[in-house]
Short mmCIF file of C-alpha atoms in Angstrom, two decimals:
data_model
loop_
_atom_site.label_atom_id
_atom_site.label_comp_id
_atom_site.label_asym_id
_atom_site.label_seq_id
_atom_site.Cartn_x
_atom_site.Cartn_y
_atom_site.Cartn_z
CA MET Q 15 -23.48 17.51 8.07
CA ILE Q 16 -23.73 14.02 8.37
CA THR Q 17 -24.90 12.53 11.79
CA ILE Q 18 -23.22 9.04 13.85
CA ALA Q 19 -23.84 7.88 15.94
CA SER Q 20 -22.21 5.69 18.53
CA SER Q 21 -23.49 4.73 22.48
CA LYS Q 22 -20.89 8.03 24.08
CA GLY Q 23 -23.65 10.37 21.80
CA LYS Q 24 -23.26 11.45 17.83
CA THR Q 25 -20.45 13.11 16.83
CA ASP Q 26 -21.81 16.12 13.66
CA VAL Q 27 -19.21 15.15 10.90
CA ALA Q 28 -18.50 18.34 7.89
CA PRO Q 29 -19.53 15.58 4.56
CA LEU Q 30 -16.57 15.60 2.10
CA ARG Q 31 -17.11 16.57 -0.71
CA VAL Q 32 -18.06 14.08 -4.27
CA GLU Q 33 -15.26 14.22 -6.85
CA ILE Q 34 -13.61 11.07 -6.78
CA THR Q 35 -14.33 9.71 -10.13
CA SER Q 36 -13.94 6.04 -12.04
CA PHE Q 37 -10.97 5.03 -13.27
CA GLY Q 38 -9.52 8.23 -10.16
CA ALA Q 39 -10.67 5.58 -7.79
CA TRP Q 40 -8.33 2.64 -9.48
CA MET Q 41 -5.73 5.17 -9.55
CA VAL Q 42 -5.99 5.66 -6.11
CA GLY Q 43 -5.52 1.60 -5.54
CA VAL Q 44 -2.30 1.60 -8.46
CA GLY Q 45 -1.37 4.36 -6.37
CA ALA Q 46 -1.42 3.90 -3.10
CA ILE Q 47 0.01 -0.33 -3.80
CA ILE Q 48 3.09 0.65 -6.06
CA GLY Q 49 5.71 3.04 -4.13
CA SER Q 50 9.27 1.12 -3.55
CA MET Q 51 9.06 -2.22 -3.28
CA ALA Q 52 8.58 -2.71 -7.77
CA TRP Q 53 11.88 -0.37 -7.94
CA LEU Q 54 14.42 -1.33 -4.69
CA MET Q 55 13.08 -4.82 -3.63
CA HIS Q 56 14.38 -7.46 -6.00
CA GLY Q 57 17.76 -7.64 -5.35
CA PRO Q 58 17.89 -8.29 -1.82
CA MET Q 59 14.63 -10.75 -2.68
CA LEU Q 60 16.64 -12.62 -5.03
CA ALA Q 61 19.84 -12.91 -3.45
CA ARG Q 62 17.26 -15.17 -0.63
CA ALA Q 63 15.27 -17.42 -3.47
CA GLY Q 64 16.31 -16.90 -6.92
CA THR Q 65 14.07 -16.08 -9.94
CA LEU Q 66 11.55 -18.99 -10.58
CA ALA Q 67 11.29 -18.82 -6.43
CA CYS Q 68 10.84 -14.90 -6.70
CA VAL Q 69 8.04 -15.08 -9.59
CA THR Q 70 6.54 -18.27 -8.53
CA ALA Q 71 5.90 -15.29 -4.64
CA TRP Q 72 4.59 -13.16 -6.70
CA ILE Q 73 1.87 -15.26 -7.67
CA VAL Q 74 1.07 -17.33 -5.15
CA ALA Q 75 0.68 -13.76 -2.76
CA ALA Q 76 -1.60 -12.29 -6.28
CA ILE Q 77 -3.51 -15.15 -5.67
CA ALA Q 78 -3.52 -15.11 -1.64
CA THR Q 79 -4.74 -12.06 -2.09
CA LEU Q 80 -7.98 -12.79 -4.72
CA PRO Q 81 -9.91 -13.93 -1.37
CA LEU Q 82 -9.25 -10.58 0.35
CA ALA Q 83 -9.91 -8.21 -2.39
CA LEU Q 84 -13.08 -10.27 -3.23
CA ILE Q 85 -14.59 -9.87 0.30
CA LEU Q 86 -12.99 -6.32 0.41
CA MET Q 87 -15.47 -5.52 -2.84
CA GLU Q 88 -18.19 -6.66 -0.95
CA LEU Q 89 -17.65 -5.24 2.43
CA SER Q 90 -16.59 -1.86 0.30
CA SER Q 91 -19.73 -1.94 -1.67
CA MET Q 92 -22.46 -2.16 1.02
CA PHE Q 93 -20.25 0.62 3.23
CA PRO Q 94 -19.65 3.78 0.50
CA GLN Q 95 -18.45 5.77 3.36
CA ALA Q 96 -15.17 7.19 4.25
CA GLY Q 97 -12.30 5.38 5.75
CA GLY Q 98 -14.13 2.25 5.30
CA PRO Q 99 -11.45 -0.42 6.01
CA TYR Q 100 -12.49 0.79 9.77
CA ILE Q 101 -16.15 1.35 9.33
CA TYR Q 102 -16.48 -2.13 7.94
CA LYS Q 103 -14.08 -3.96 11.27
CA TYR Q 104 -16.94 -1.41 13.73
CA TYR Q 105 -20.12 -1.94 12.42
CA ALA Q 106 -19.43 -6.02 11.87
CA LEU Q 107 -17.72 -5.92 15.42
CA LYS Q 108 -20.61 -4.33 16.99
CA ARG Q 109 -22.87 -6.82 14.98
CA LEU Q 110 -21.10 -9.80 15.72
CA ILE Q 111 -20.10 -9.24 19.50
CA PRO Q 112 -23.67 -6.73 21.01
CA GLY Q 113 -21.34 -4.56 23.68
CA LYS Q 114 -18.32 -5.30 23.30
CA GLY Q 115 -18.10 -4.44 19.46
CA GLU Q 116 -17.21 -0.32 20.23
CA LEU Q 117 -14.22 -1.13 21.62
CA LEU Q 118 -13.62 -4.29 19.61
CA GLY Q 119 -13.73 -1.24 16.39
CA PHE Q 120 -11.20 1.14 18.23
CA LEU Q 121 -8.71 -1.64 18.78
CA THR Q 122 -8.48 -3.02 15.26
CA GLY Q 123 -9.18 0.07 14.22
CA TRP Q 124 -6.22 1.86 15.58
CA LEU Q 125 -4.88 -1.68 14.30
CA PHE Q 126 -5.04 -1.21 10.57
CA TRP Q 127 -3.91 2.19 11.73
CA VAL Q 128 -0.62 1.66 12.66
CA SER Q 129 -0.27 -0.72 10.49
CA ILE Q 130 -0.22 1.20 7.14
CA MET Q 131 1.97 4.00 8.98
CA THR Q 132 4.63 1.18 9.00
CA GLY Q 133 3.88 0.35 5.84
CA LEU Q 134 4.67 3.76 5.25
CA ALA Q 135 7.98 3.49 7.44
CA CYS Q 136 8.93 1.71 5.50
CA MET Q 137 8.88 3.18 2.32
CA ALA Q 138 10.50 5.85 3.95
CA ASN Q 139 14.05 4.28 4.63
CA GLY Q 140 13.33 1.94 1.06
CA LEU Q 141 13.84 6.34 -0.55
CA VAL Q 142 16.63 6.49 2.68
CA ASN Q 143 18.86 3.46 1.20
CA LEU Q 144 19.12 5.04 -2.80
CA ALA Q 145 19.24 8.43 -1.35
CA ALA Q 146 21.99 7.25 0.36
CA SER Q 147 23.84 4.69 -2.16
CA VAL Q 148 23.09 8.37 -5.07
CA ALA Q 149 25.07 10.53 -2.27
CA TYR Q 150 27.58 8.57 -0.26
CA GLY Q 151 27.98 5.19 -1.98
CA GLY Q 152 25.13 2.91 1.24
CA SER Q 153 23.90 4.01 2.90
CA ALA Q 154 26.44 2.62 6.00
CA ALA Q 155 28.73 6.03 4.49
CA ALA Q 156 25.95 8.19 5.04
CA PRO Q 157 25.95 10.60 8.54
CA LEU Q 158 23.88 10.32 10.95
CA TRP Q 159 20.98 12.97 10.21
CA PHE Q 160 20.63 11.50 6.47
CA GLY Q 161 18.00 9.10 7.47
CA PRO Q 162 16.45 11.60 9.34
CA LEU Q 163 15.99 14.64 7.28
CA ILE Q 164 15.20 12.42 4.05
CA ILE Q 165 12.06 10.89 6.24
CA VAL Q 166 11.09 14.50 7.23
CA ALA Q 167 10.62 15.70 3.64
CA LEU Q 168 9.36 12.47 2.09
CA PHE Q 169 6.45 13.06 5.16
CA GLY Q 170 6.16 16.93 5.47
CA VAL Q 171 5.78 17.33 1.13
CA THR Q 172 3.20 14.83 0.29
CA THR Q 173 1.46 16.08 3.60
CA ALA Q 174 1.67 19.61 2.50
CA LEU Q 175 0.47 18.43 -1.04
CA ASN Q 176 -2.29 17.03 0.98
CA GLN Q 177 -3.70 20.21 1.28
CA VAL Q 178 -5.69 20.55 -1.63
CA ARG Q 179 -9.00 19.91 -2.42
CA ILE Q 180 -10.20 16.14 -3.39
CA GLY Q 181 -9.80 17.56 -7.00
CA ARG Q 182 -7.40 18.36 -7.08
CA ALA Q 183 -5.31 15.04 -4.91
CA THR Q 184 -6.93 12.60 -7.68
CA LEU Q 185 -5.46 14.80 -10.51
CA ILE Q 186 -2.39 15.04 -8.12
CA ASN Q 187 -2.16 11.11 -7.83
CA ASN Q 188 -2.82 10.41 -11.87
CA PHE Q 189 -0.29 12.26 -12.61
CA PHE Q 190 2.32 10.15 -10.40
CA THR Q 191 0.35 6.35 -11.07
CA PHE Q 192 1.01 7.78 -15.22
CA MET Q 193 4.44 8.33 -14.58
CA LYS Q 194 4.77 5.16 -13.13
CA PHE Q 195 3.74 3.02 -16.16
CA ALA Q 196 6.05 5.23 -18.11
CA MET Q 197 8.77 3.35 -16.11
CA ALA Q 198 6.96 0.16 -16.23
CA LEU Q 199 7.53 0.59 -19.61
CA GLY Q 200 10.69 1.95 -20.04
CA PHE Q 201 12.43 -0.05 -18.31
CA ALA Q 202 11.08 -2.95 -19.88
CA ALA Q 203 12.30 -1.67 -23.11
CA LEU Q 204 15.67 -0.99 -21.80
CA VAL Q 205 16.96 -4.48 -21.16
CA LEU Q 206 15.11 -5.68 -24.45
CA MET Q 207 16.73 -3.59 -26.38
CA SER Q 208 20.17 -3.81 -24.39
CA GLY Q 209 22.04 -7.04 -25.25
CA LYS Q 210 22.48 -8.01 -22.38
CA ALA Q 211 19.18 -9.46 -21.54
CA SER Q 212 18.83 -13.03 -21.86
CA PRO Q 213 16.17 -15.17 -20.54
CA GLU Q 214 18.27 -18.43 -19.96
CA ARG Q 215 18.34 -16.09 -16.43
CA LEU Q 216 15.11 -16.43 -15.82
CA LEU Q 217 15.33 -20.52 -15.22
CA THR Q 218 17.17 -20.25 -12.05
CA PHE Q 219 16.39 -22.77 -9.92
CA ALA Q 220 18.00 -22.68 -6.87
CA SER Q 221 18.60 -18.92 -5.08
CA PRO Q 222 21.75 -17.42 -5.24
CA ALA Q 223 23.87 -18.95 -2.16
CA GLY Q 224 23.50 -22.43 -3.64
CA SER Q 225 19.87 -23.87 -1.21
CA SER Q 226 17.77 -26.12 -4.12
CA ASP Q 227 14.91 -25.99 -1.44
CA PHE Q 228 12.50 -25.00 -3.91
CA LEU Q 229 9.30 -24.63 -1.59
CA ALA Q 230 11.56 -23.22 1.72
CA ASN Q 231 12.67 -20.26 -1.37
CA VAL Q 232 9.56 -19.31 -2.12
CA GLY Q 233 9.09 -19.13 1.53
CA SER Q 234 11.79 -17.24 1.93
CA VAL Q 235 10.11 -13.95 0.59
CA LEU Q 236 6.62 -14.94 0.53
CA MET Q 237 6.04 -12.88 3.55
CA LEU Q 238 7.54 -9.35 1.67
CA SER Q 239 5.52 -10.14 -1.76
CA MET Q 240 2.76 -10.46 0.74
CA ALA Q 241 3.43 -7.04 1.91
CA GLY Q 242 3.28 -6.15 -1.34
CA PHE Q 243 -0.08 -6.92 -2.51
CA SER Q 244 -1.04 -4.48 0.89
CA PHE Q 245 -3.01 -1.14 0.38
CA ILE Q 246 -4.84 -2.11 -1.01
CA GLU Q 247 -8.57 -1.71 0.54
CA MET Q 248 -7.36 1.87 -0.10
CA SER Q 249 -9.94 2.80 -3.24
CA GLY Q 250 -12.62 1.84 0.06
CA CYS Q 251 -10.83 4.08 2.60
CA THR Q 252 -12.02 7.70 0.21
CA SER Q 253 -15.85 5.88 -1.48
CA ALA Q 254 -17.04 9.01 0.39
CA GLU Q 255 -15.51 11.11 -2.22
CA THR Q 256 -16.11 8.27 -5.21
CA ALA Q 257 -19.18 8.76 -7.42
CA ASP Q 258 -21.60 5.67 -7.01
CA ALA Q 259 -19.35 4.08 -4.58
CA ARG Q 260 -20.38 1.04 -4.92
CA ARG Q 261 -20.05 -0.11 -7.62
CA VAL Q 262 -16.71 2.07 -8.79
CA VAL Q 263 -14.70 1.64 -5.97
CA PRO Q 264 -15.08 -2.98 -5.54
CA ARG Q 265 -14.65 -2.41 -10.31
CA ALA Q 266 -10.70 -0.25 -8.27
CA MET Q 267 -10.01 -2.59 -6.00
CA LEU Q 268 -10.06 -6.13 -9.00
CA LEU Q 269 -8.56 -3.83 -11.22
CA THR Q 270 -5.83 -2.29 -9.17
CA LEU Q 271 -4.77 -6.68 -8.30
CA ALA Q 272 -4.47 -7.14 -11.94
CA THR Q 273 -2.23 -4.60 -11.88
CA VAL Q 274 0.15 -4.39 -9.60
CA THR Q 275 0.34 -8.19 -10.16
CA ALA Q 276 1.60 -7.53 -13.91
CA ILE Q 277 3.87 -4.89 -13.12
CA TYR Q 278 5.32 -6.79 -9.97
CA VAL Q 279 5.98 -10.71 -11.96
CA GLY Q 280 6.98 -9.07 -15.52
CA MET Q 281 9.10 -6.14 -12.87
CA CYS Q 282 11.45 -9.28 -11.36
CA LEU Q 283 11.65 -11.44 -14.54
CA LEU Q 284 13.04 -8.31 -16.27
CA VAL Q 285 16.20 -6.99 -13.51
CA SER Q 286 16.85 -11.08 -13.57
CA ALA Q 287 17.05 -11.48 -17.16
CA SER Q 288 18.58 -8.04 -17.62
CA THR Q 289 22.41 -9.17 -16.87
CA GLY Q 290 24.15 -11.21 -15.10
CA PHE Q 291 24.07 -10.80 -10.91
CA SER Q 292 25.78 -12.25 -7.80
CA LEU Q 293 25.55 -11.85 -4.09
CA SER Q 294 27.13 -8.64 -2.69
CA SER Q 295 29.21 -9.37 0.18
CA ASP Q 296 27.49 -9.55 3.08
CA GLY Q 297 24.68 -11.79 1.23
CA SER Q 298 21.71 -8.93 1.48
CA THR Q 299 21.79 -8.88 -2.44
CA LEU Q 300 22.12 -9.25 -5.61
CA VAL Q 301 24.63 -6.89 -7.27
CA VAL Q 302 26.51 -7.72 -10.98
CA THR Q 303 28.87 -9.23 -10.98
CA GLY Q 304 32.14 -8.11 -10.69
CA THR Q 305 30.74 -4.93 -9.26
CA LYS Q 306 28.94 -3.53 -6.53
CA ILE Q 307 26.28 -2.06 -8.53
CA GLN Q 308 23.04 -3.56 -6.56
CA ALA Q 309 20.20 -5.14 -8.63
CA THR Q 310 17.45 -1.80 -8.22
CA CYS Q 311 15.18 -1.09 -11.40
CA PRO Q 312 18.01 2.54 -10.65
CA GLU Q 313 21.01 0.62 -10.86
CA VAL Q 314 20.55 -2.06 -13.35
CA ALA Q 315 18.95 1.04 -16.60
CA GLY Q 316 22.62 3.03 -15.14
CA PHE Q 317 24.57 -0.51 -15.92
CA ILE Q 318 23.38 -1.62 -19.02
CA ALA Q 319 22.41 2.29 -21.56
CA GLY Q 320 24.25 4.30 -19.50
CA PRO Q 321 23.90 7.57 -16.34
CA VAL Q 322 21.72 9.09 -17.39
CA TRP Q 323 18.77 6.44 -17.12
CA GLY Q 324 19.67 5.44 -14.26
CA GLY Q 325 19.67 8.98 -12.55
CA LEU Q 326 16.18 9.43 -14.42
CA PHE Q 327 15.15 5.97 -12.74
CA THR Q 328 16.18 7.65 -9.47
CA ALA Q 329 14.47 10.55 -9.85
CA GLY Q 330 11.61 7.95 -10.46
CA VAL Q 331 12.48 6.31 -7.78
CA ILE Q 332 11.93 8.92 -5.55
CA ALA Q 333 8.82 10.14 -7.68
CA SER Q 334 6.83 6.67 -6.79
CA ILE Q 335 8.12 6.76 -3.39
CA VAL Q 336 5.87 10.67 -2.87
CA GLY Q 337 3.76 9.97 -4.68
CA CYS Q 338 2.70 6.96 -3.59
CA SER Q 339 3.24 8.42 0.28
CA PHE Q 340 0.15 10.51 -1.20
CA VAL Q 341 -2.39 8.49 -1.61
CA ALA Q 342 -2.32 6.73 0.97
CA LEU Q 343 -1.66 9.24 4.01
CA LEU Q 344 -4.78 10.92 1.60
CA GLY Q 345 -7.15 8.19 1.81
CA MET Q 346 -5.41 6.84 5.79
CA ALA Q 347 -6.41 11.21 6.68
CA ARG Q 348 -10.17 9.58 5.69
CA VAL Q 349 -9.47 6.59 8.51
CA SER Q 350 -8.73 9.29 10.93
CA TYR Q 351 -12.00 10.90 10.14
CA SER Q 352 -14.18 8.12 10.53
CA MET Q 353 -13.27 7.32 13.48
CA ALA Q 354 -13.77 10.55 15.27
CA GLY Q 355 -17.07 10.34 14.21
CA THR Q 356 -17.70 7.51 15.96
CA ARG Q 357 -15.94 9.08 19.53
CA LEU Q 358 -13.15 6.96 19.09
CA PHE Q 359 -10.80 9.15 17.92
CA PRO Q 360 -10.37 13.05 18.73
CA GLU Q 361 -13.26 14.92 17.88
CA ARG Q 362 -10.85 16.96 15.78
CA PHE Q 363 -10.09 14.38 13.83
CA ALA Q 364 -13.44 15.25 12.00
CA ARG Q 365 -13.11 18.85 11.54
CA LEU Q 366 -12.31 19.73 7.73
CA ASP Q 367 -10.61 23.12 6.71
CA ASP Q 368 -11.92 25.18 3.62
CA SER Q 369 -10.67 22.73 0.66
CA GLY Q 370 -12.59 20.12 2.64
CA VAL Q 371 -9.60 18.13 4.00
CA PRO Q 372 -8.96 16.46 6.99
CA SER Q 373 -6.04 18.50 8.41
CA TYR Q 374 -5.29 17.39 12.04
CA ALA Q 375 -5.76 14.30 11.03
CA LEU Q 376 -2.74 14.76 8.41
CA TRP Q 377 -0.06 16.57 10.68
CA PHE Q 378 -1.20 13.79 13.55
CA GLN Q 379 -0.23 11.55 10.51
CA PHE Q 380 3.21 12.77 9.84
CA ALA Q 381 3.98 13.23 13.79
CA THR Q 382 3.66 9.79 13.69
CA LEU Q 383 5.52 8.32 10.71
CA CYS Q 384 8.33 11.07 11.27
CA LEU Q 385 8.88 8.95 14.77
CA ILE Q 386 8.17 5.61 13.33
CA ALA Q 387 10.91 5.79 10.49
CA ILE Q 388 13.62 7.78 11.86
CA GLY Q 389 13.57 5.49 14.97
CA ALA Q 390 13.71 2.92 12.50
CA ASN Q 391 16.28 4.54 10.32
CA LEU Q 392 18.41 5.26 13.95
CA ALA Q 393 18.30 1.41 15.44
CA CYS Q 394 19.35 0.32 12.44
CA ARG Q 395 22.38 2.66 12.67
CA THR Q 396 22.65 1.13 15.73
CA GLY Q 397 23.50 -2.53 14.69
CA LEU Q 398 19.35 -3.50 15.91
CA PHE Q 399 19.26 -5.13 12.76
CA ALA Q 400 20.82 -5.16 9.10
CA ASP Q 401 18.79 -2.76 6.96
CA ALA Q 402 15.15 -0.78 7.70
CA TYR Q 403 13.81 -1.51 4.79
CA ILE Q 404 13.41 -5.08 5.15
CA PHE Q 405 12.59 -5.34 8.59
CA LEU Q 406 10.00 -2.71 8.55
CA GLY Q 407 8.72 -4.39 5.50
CA GLU Q 408 8.03 -7.94 7.61
CA THR Q 409 6.87 -6.10 10.89
CA PHE Q 410 4.93 -4.64 8.50
CA GLY Q 411 3.79 -7.50 6.98
CA PHE Q 412 3.05 -10.47 10.09
CA MET Q 413 0.54 -6.93 11.16
CA TYR Q 414 -1.40 -6.80 7.82
CA ALA Q 415 -2.12 -10.58 7.82
CA PHE Q 416 -3.79 -10.17 10.52
CA VAL Q 417 -5.39 -6.68 9.41
CA ALA Q 418 -6.24 -9.20 5.68
CA MET Q 419 -8.50 -11.72 8.41
CA LEU Q 420 -10.18 -9.97 10.80
CA TYR Q 421 -12.15 -9.04 7.16
CA GLY Q 422 -12.78 -12.75 6.18
CA VAL Q 423 -14.71 -12.29 10.02
CA CYS Q 424 -16.27 -8.48 8.85
CA VAL Q 425 -18.03 -10.58 6.08
CA VAL Q 426 -19.65 -14.10 8.00
CA SER Q 427 -20.31 -11.95 10.96
CA LEU Q 428 -23.24 -9.18 8.51
CA ARG Q 429 -23.54 -12.42 5.95
CA TYR Q 430 -25.46 -13.39 9.26
CA THR Q 431 -26.54 -11.27 11.57
CA ASP Q 432 -27.26 -8.54 8.63
CA PRO Q 433 -28.10 -10.58 5.39
CA GLY Q 434 -30.67 -7.68 4.33
CA MET Q 435 -27.94 -5.27 3.55
CA GLU Q 436 -28.06 -3.65 0.95
CA ARG Q 437 -24.61 -4.94 -1.88
CA ALA Q 438 -24.10 -4.54 -4.85
CA PHE Q 439 -21.73 -6.84 -4.74
CA ARG Q 440 -21.06 -10.31 -3.76
CA VAL Q 441 -18.72 -12.82 -3.21
CA GLY Q 442 -20.14 -16.51 -4.51
CA ARG Q 443 -23.25 -17.53 -5.71
CA ARG Q 444 -26.87 -15.24 -5.04
CA GLY Q 445 -25.12 -11.75 -5.46
CA ILE Q 446 -27.26 -9.06 -5.54
CA SER Q 447 -27.80 -8.04 -9.51
CA GLN Q 448 -27.46 -4.91 -10.02
CA SER Q 449 -26.37 -2.01 -13.10
CA GLY Q 450 -22.18 -2.96 -13.35
CA TRP Q 451 -22.66 -6.45 -11.28
CA ARG Q 452 -24.39 -9.40 -12.23
CA HIS Q 453 -24.02 -12.98 -9.69
CA ARG Q 454 -26.02 -16.37 -9.91
#
C-alpha cells in the first residue's frame, strides 16, 4: 500500500501494477492524440484557410507545443506517479501558495479533467458525423436518437475494454496505434498511386472563400490545430505503471510530439493534393468538385480508389476513435485515482478491482462523457450551433490552453520552492545528468 498525505488526513491507496514498457509509454501518447482529427478535420480546416495556411497552422501548433512538451517532460521526471498532470499542479501550487494549495489543486485538477472530457466528447461527435454520413448521407438526415446511440456505444465499449489489467490494456492500445500508422501509410500510397494527385494544389495561398490574408487564414484554424496536440501529457497519467518512469515518460512525450506532427502535416498535404475541391453548399467544409464527397480521408479514399477502400478507411477511422477513447479513458481514470488519494475526490475512486483497475472512476467518466457529448449533439440539432464536433473542438482548445499555461507556473514554482528535487530531465542549463539524458 502507498499513503498520500493531505491536511484533511491520510488515505491508503492500493498500488497500481508496473507493466508499461518504454515502447508502450510512447504508444500511449500517440494513441491518445490520434483519434478523429487526423482523418476528419482537414476538410473543415481547408475550407476556412486553404492549404498553405493549414499546413502552416499545424507546424506553428507543433512548435508552440514544444515548450509545453519540455515542461511536461521535466515535471514527469520529478513525479513518476499516477495521474501525473494533476499531481504536478497539486504539489506545485501547494508549495507556491501555502494554505491554499489543496483548494487550487482541486480546482485545477477538475479543470484538467473536464477539459479532457470535452475533448473526448468532441471526438465522439466526430464519430457521429462519420456514421451519419455513411448511414443517412449526412448528420442532418439522421434521426434524433442516432447520435446518442453512437455516443453511448463508443464510451460503453471503451470503458468495458478498460476493465483488463494494465499490461493487457497497453497491448490493446499498441494494436490500435499500429493500425493508425498503417492507415496513414495506406492513405499516402492510395493518393500517390491514384494518378489524380497534383503538387500544384499544395501551393494554394488564398482560402477557398477567396481570402488572401494569410495570417488571418492561419489564425482561423490555429485553435483547432492546437487542440490536435492536446493529450500529450497522457503518458504521464500512467507513470506509476511505467517501468523507469523518470526517464521513460519524458522520452515518450518527445517522441509523441514528433510522431503526431508528422501524421497531421502529412495527412493535410495528402488530402489537399488528392483531387480538386470546392466549398460545400453551406461553406463548412470542402467537397470534391461537382460532387458531395467531403474532404475526409474515408471519402477521399473511396473517391480515388473505389468504395471498398472507402469502406476500409471508414472502418479504420471508427477503430482509431475507439482506440483513442480507450487509452484516454485509461489515463484519465488514473487522474481520478490520484485525486482520490489526496482526499480531493471520493475515496472510492481510488479502489481497485481484482485486475488492478479503478473501475468506479472509469464508469463515472462514462456517465460524464455521455452527458457532455449527447448534450452537445442534441443542442446542435436544435440549431444552437452548426456542428457539435467543431464547437466542442474549439471549446476544448480554449480550455486546454489555460491548462497548458498552468504547467509553466508549476515548473517555475518547483524550480524555486524545491530546487533540490530529483529531475531526470531539466529544461535549459544545469540539468541533472543521469543515464539516458544529459544536459550541460
